[in-house]
PDB file of C-alpha atoms and ligand atoms in Angstrom:
ATOM      1  CA  UNK A   1       0.000   0.000   0.000  1.00 92.00           C
ATOM      2  CA  UNK A   2       1.353   3.398  -0.969  1.00 96.00           C
ATOM      3  CA  UNK A   3       0.062   6.663   0.475  1.00 98.00           C
ATOM      4  CA  UNK A   4       1.130  10.167  -0.547  1.00 98.00           C
ATOM      5  CA  UNK A   5       1.308  12.986   2.005  1.00 98.00           C
ATOM      6  CA  UNK A   6       1.772  16.611   0.942  1.00 98.00           C
ATOM      7  CA  UNK A   7       2.793  19.863   2.549  1.00 98.00           C
ATOM      8  CA  UNK A   8       2.149  23.289   1.022  1.00 98.00           C
ATOM      9  CA  UNK A   9       4.621  26.126   1.400  1.00 98.00           C
ATOM     10  CA  UNK A  10       5.204  29.537  -0.062  1.00 98.00           C
ATOM     11  CA  UNK A  11       8.066  31.820  -0.961  1.00 98.00           C
ATOM     12  CA  UNK A  12       8.552  35.088  -2.806  1.00 98.00           C
ATOM     13  CA  UNK A  13      11.553  35.504  -5.044  1.00 98.00           C
ATOM     14  CA  UNK A  14      12.886  37.627  -7.867  1.00 97.00           C
ATOM     15  CA  UNK A  15      14.396  36.332 -11.061  1.00 97.00           C
ATOM     16  CA  UNK A  16      15.319  37.075 -14.598  1.00 97.00           C
ATOM     17  CA  UNK A  17      15.182  34.521 -17.409  1.00 97.00           C
ATOM     18  CA  UNK A  18      18.087  34.976 -19.742  1.00 94.00           C
ATOM     19  CA  UNK A  19      20.262  33.009 -22.119  1.00 95.00           C
ATOM     20  CA  UNK A  20      23.582  34.820 -22.377  1.00 92.00           C
ATOM     21  CA  UNK A  21      24.384  33.258 -25.745  1.00 95.00           C
ATOM     22  CA  UNK A  22      21.340  35.003 -27.245  1.00 96.00           C
ATOM     23  CA  UNK A  23      20.922  38.713 -28.075  1.00 95.00           C
ATOM     24  CA  UNK A  24      18.399  40.961 -26.289  1.00 93.00           C
ATOM     25  CA  UNK A  25      15.838  40.541 -29.042  1.00 95.00           C
ATOM     26  CA  UNK A  26      15.829  36.762 -28.881  1.00 97.00           C
ATOM     27  CA  UNK A  27      15.742  36.782 -25.057  1.00 95.00           C
ATOM     28  CA  UNK A  28      12.727  39.091 -25.214  1.00 95.00           C
ATOM     29  CA  UNK A  29      11.023  36.925 -27.814  1.00 97.00           C
ATOM     30  CA  UNK A  30      11.483  33.709 -25.816  1.00 97.00           C
ATOM     31  CA  UNK A  31      11.217  34.896 -22.211  1.00 95.00           C
ATOM     32  CA  UNK A  32       8.924  37.938 -22.592  1.00 93.00           C
ATOM     33  CA  UNK A  33       8.395  39.906 -19.383  1.00 89.00           C
ATOM     34  CA  UNK A  34      10.555  37.388 -17.512  1.00 92.00           C
ATOM     35  CA  UNK A  35      13.615  38.649 -19.447  1.00 94.00           C
ATOM     36  CA  UNK A  36      13.424  42.118 -17.846  1.00 91.00           C
ATOM     37  CA  UNK A  37      17.087  42.964 -17.044  1.00 91.00           C
ATOM     38  CA  UNK A  38      16.019  44.605 -13.762  1.00 94.00           C
ATOM     39  CA  UNK A  39      14.393  41.405 -12.437  1.00 95.00           C
ATOM     40  CA  UNK A  40      10.819  40.912 -11.215  1.00 95.00           C
ATOM     41  CA  UNK A  41       9.125  38.852  -8.536  1.00 96.00           C
ATOM     42  CA  UNK A  42       6.810  35.870  -8.292  1.00 97.00           C
ATOM     43  CA  UNK A  43       4.766  34.470  -5.424  1.00 98.00           C
ATOM     44  CA  UNK A  44       5.764  30.839  -5.650  1.00 98.00           C
ATOM     45  CA  UNK A  45       3.504  28.169  -4.192  1.00 98.00           C
ATOM     46  CA  UNK A  46       5.213  24.897  -3.406  1.00 98.00           C
ATOM     47  CA  UNK A  47       3.711  21.476  -2.736  1.00 98.00           C
ATOM     48  CA  UNK A  48       6.130  18.839  -1.466  1.00 98.00           C
ATOM     49  CA  UNK A  49       4.779  15.283  -1.524  1.00 98.00           C
ATOM     50  CA  UNK A  50       6.253  12.156   0.017  1.00 98.00           C
ATOM     51  CA  UNK A  51       4.844   8.750  -0.880  1.00 98.00           C
ATOM     52  CA  UNK A  52       5.435   5.336   0.611  1.00 98.00           C
ATOM     53  CA  UNK A  53       4.301   2.748   3.101  1.00 98.00           C
ATOM     54  CA  UNK A  54       2.580   3.770   6.317  1.00 97.00           C
ATOM     55  CA  UNK A  55       4.803   3.113   9.341  1.00 96.00           C
ATOM     56  CA  UNK A  56       2.808   0.665  11.473  1.00 96.00           C
ATOM     57  CA  UNK A  57       4.111   2.194  14.706  1.00 97.00           C
ATOM     58  CA  UNK A  58       3.244   5.838  13.984  1.00 97.00           C
ATOM     59  CA  UNK A  59       0.571   5.511  11.312  1.00 97.00           C
ATOM     60  CA  UNK A  60       2.538   8.120   9.334  1.00 98.00           C
ATOM     61  CA  UNK A  61       4.176   7.969   5.913  1.00 98.00           C
ATOM     62  CA  UNK A  62       6.301  10.842   7.183  1.00 97.00           C
ATOM     63  CA  UNK A  63       5.990  13.043  10.252  1.00 97.00           C
ATOM     64  CA  UNK A  64       4.555  16.275   8.791  1.00 97.00           C
ATOM     65  CA  UNK A  65       6.257  18.372  11.458  1.00 98.00           C
ATOM     66  CA  UNK A  66       9.606  17.036  10.256  1.00 98.00           C
ATOM     67  CA  UNK A  67       8.634  17.767   6.637  1.00 98.00           C
ATOM     68  CA  UNK A  68       7.469  21.278   7.556  1.00 98.00           C
ATOM     69  CA  UNK A  69      10.767  22.024   9.313  1.00 98.00           C
ATOM     70  CA  UNK A  70      12.796  20.603   6.405  1.00 98.00           C
ATOM     71  CA  UNK A  71      10.989  22.829   3.892  1.00 98.00           C
ATOM     72  CA  UNK A  72      11.508  25.842   6.133  1.00 98.00           C
ATOM     73  CA  UNK A  73      15.186  25.155   6.717  1.00 98.00           C
ATOM     74  CA  UNK A  74      16.263  23.895   3.281  1.00 98.00           C
ATOM     75  CA  UNK A  75      13.945  25.743   0.884  1.00 98.00           C
ATOM     76  CA  UNK A  76      12.327  28.815   2.408  1.00 98.00           C
ATOM     77  CA  UNK A  77      15.507  29.961   4.140  1.00 98.00           C
ATOM     78  CA  UNK A  78      17.453  29.530   0.875  1.00 98.00           C
ATOM     79  CA  UNK A  79      14.938  31.060  -1.557  1.00 98.00           C
ATOM     80  CA  UNK A  80      12.421  33.319   0.211  1.00 98.00           C
ATOM     81  CA  UNK A  81      12.868  37.034  -0.546  1.00 98.00           C
ATOM     82  CA  UNK A  82      15.974  36.263  -2.594  1.00 98.00           C
ATOM     83  CA  UNK A  83      17.053  37.309  -6.038  1.00 98.00           C
ATOM     84  CA  UNK A  84      17.497  33.813  -7.438  1.00 98.00           C
ATOM     85  CA  UNK A  85      19.987  34.782 -10.175  1.00 97.00           C
ATOM     86  CA  UNK A  86      22.199  36.808  -7.857  1.00 97.00           C
ATOM     87  CA  UNK A  87      21.873  35.281  -4.391  1.00 97.00           C
ATOM     88  CA  UNK A  88      21.262  31.563  -4.895  1.00 98.00           C
ATOM     89  CA  UNK A  89      24.413  29.701  -6.010  1.00 97.00           C
ATOM     90  CA  UNK A  90      22.483  27.001  -7.933  1.00 97.00           C
ATOM     91  CA  UNK A  91      21.252  29.667 -10.386  1.00 98.00           C
ATOM     92  CA  UNK A  92      24.578  31.357 -11.079  1.00 95.00           C
ATOM     93  CA  UNK A  93      24.746  29.440 -14.375  1.00 93.00           C
ATOM     94  CA  UNK A  94      21.255  27.909 -14.462  1.00 97.00           C
ATOM     95  CA  UNK A  95      18.233  29.787 -15.788  1.00 97.00           C
ATOM     96  CA  UNK A  96      15.760  30.106 -12.864  1.00 98.00           C
ATOM     97  CA  UNK A  97      12.682  28.870 -14.708  1.00 98.00           C
ATOM     98  CA  UNK A  98       9.960  27.142 -12.709  1.00 98.00           C
ATOM     99  CA  UNK A  99      11.242  23.851 -14.161  1.00 98.00           C
ATOM    100  CA  UNK A 100      14.793  24.420 -12.928  1.00 98.00           C
ATOM    101  CA  UNK A 101      13.646  25.755  -9.543  1.00 98.00           C
ATOM    102  CA  UNK A 102      11.575  22.580  -9.036  1.00 98.00           C
ATOM    103  CA  UNK A 103      14.618  20.409  -9.846  1.00 98.00           C
ATOM    104  CA  UNK A 104      16.818  22.411  -7.453  1.00 98.00           C
ATOM    105  CA  UNK A 105      14.212  22.050  -4.683  1.00 98.00           C
ATOM    106  CA  UNK A 106      13.943  18.289  -5.311  1.00 98.00           C
ATOM    107  CA  UNK A 107      17.735  17.933  -5.154  1.00 98.00           C
ATOM    108  CA  UNK A 108      17.918  19.886  -1.892  1.00 98.00           C
ATOM    109  CA  UNK A 109      15.276  17.685  -0.230  1.00 98.00           C
ATOM    110  CA  UNK A 110      16.020  14.256  -1.674  1.00 98.00           C
ATOM    111  CA  UNK A 111      18.913  13.397   0.652  1.00 97.00           C
ATOM    112  CA  UNK A 112      16.948  14.615   3.688  1.00 97.00           C
ATOM    113  CA  UNK A 113      14.042  12.202   3.184  1.00 97.00           C
ATOM    114  CA  UNK A 114      14.108   8.438   3.734  1.00 96.00           C
ATOM    115  CA  UNK A 115      15.340   6.750   0.560  1.00 96.00           C
ATOM    116  CA  UNK A 116      12.431   4.287   0.645  1.00 96.00           C
ATOM    117  CA  UNK A 117       9.981   7.174   0.049  1.00 98.00           C
ATOM    118  CA  UNK A 118       9.183   8.850  -3.263  1.00 98.00           C
ATOM    119  CA  UNK A 119       9.536  12.635  -3.442  1.00 98.00           C
ATOM    120  CA  UNK A 120       7.526  14.898  -5.747  1.00 98.00           C
ATOM    121  CA  UNK A 121       7.745  18.663  -6.141  1.00 98.00           C
ATOM    122  CA  UNK A 122       4.943  20.793  -7.569  1.00 98.00           C
ATOM    123  CA  UNK A 123       5.838  24.437  -8.014  1.00 98.00           C
ATOM    124  CA  UNK A 124       3.386  27.162  -9.014  1.00 98.00           C
ATOM    125  CA  UNK A 125       4.998  30.247 -10.523  1.00 97.00           C
ATOM    126  CA  UNK A 126       1.595  31.855 -11.069  1.00 96.00           C
ATOM    127  CA  UNK A 127      -1.840  30.625  -9.982  1.00 96.00           C
ATOM    128  CA  UNK A 128      -2.246  29.076 -13.440  1.00 97.00           C
ATOM    129  CA  UNK A 129       1.267  27.896 -14.337  1.00 97.00           C
ATOM    130  CA  UNK A 130       2.897  25.053 -12.464  1.00 98.00           C
ATOM    131  CA  UNK A 131       5.503  22.357 -12.970  1.00 98.00           C
ATOM    132  CA  UNK A 132       5.987  18.900 -11.460  1.00 98.00           C
ATOM    133  CA  UNK A 133       9.246  17.043 -10.844  1.00 98.00           C
ATOM    134  CA  UNK A 134       9.723  13.675  -9.212  1.00 98.00           C
ATOM    135  CA  UNK A 135      13.326  12.859 -10.004  1.00 96.00           C
ATOM    136  CA  UNK A 136      12.995  11.033 -13.317  1.00 93.00           C
TER     137      UNK A 136
HETATM  138 NI1   NI B 201       9.194  35.528 -14.215  1.00 64.65          NI
END
């Protein structure tokens, strides 16, 4: 039996989408408003899900307090109110798209969560646009 538990979190961050091997015109054409050289912010909504067997002793798949604290410590503290391009080392050379942010978040959490459990990240960049990554 496999059960999935999920925790919602939130962070605000600034970014700029940019490919330095392209000229301004092409960056504008591909990334639109997100290519603004002076950066802009998003209200990111994050859903972290852990799936696996229920522990017969606790009745939990994972202690949600532990998951909450992990998200706070590893993700919110690293990303909230940050300029992703400038202040977060993972995005020095990596375009901070929602896709890449989801992969970075997954990588930061994977080693912190029991290897027998599956980890899935859903990241909303806007209320209507979201990405999912589960390590494949
Ligand atoms: Ni943007």
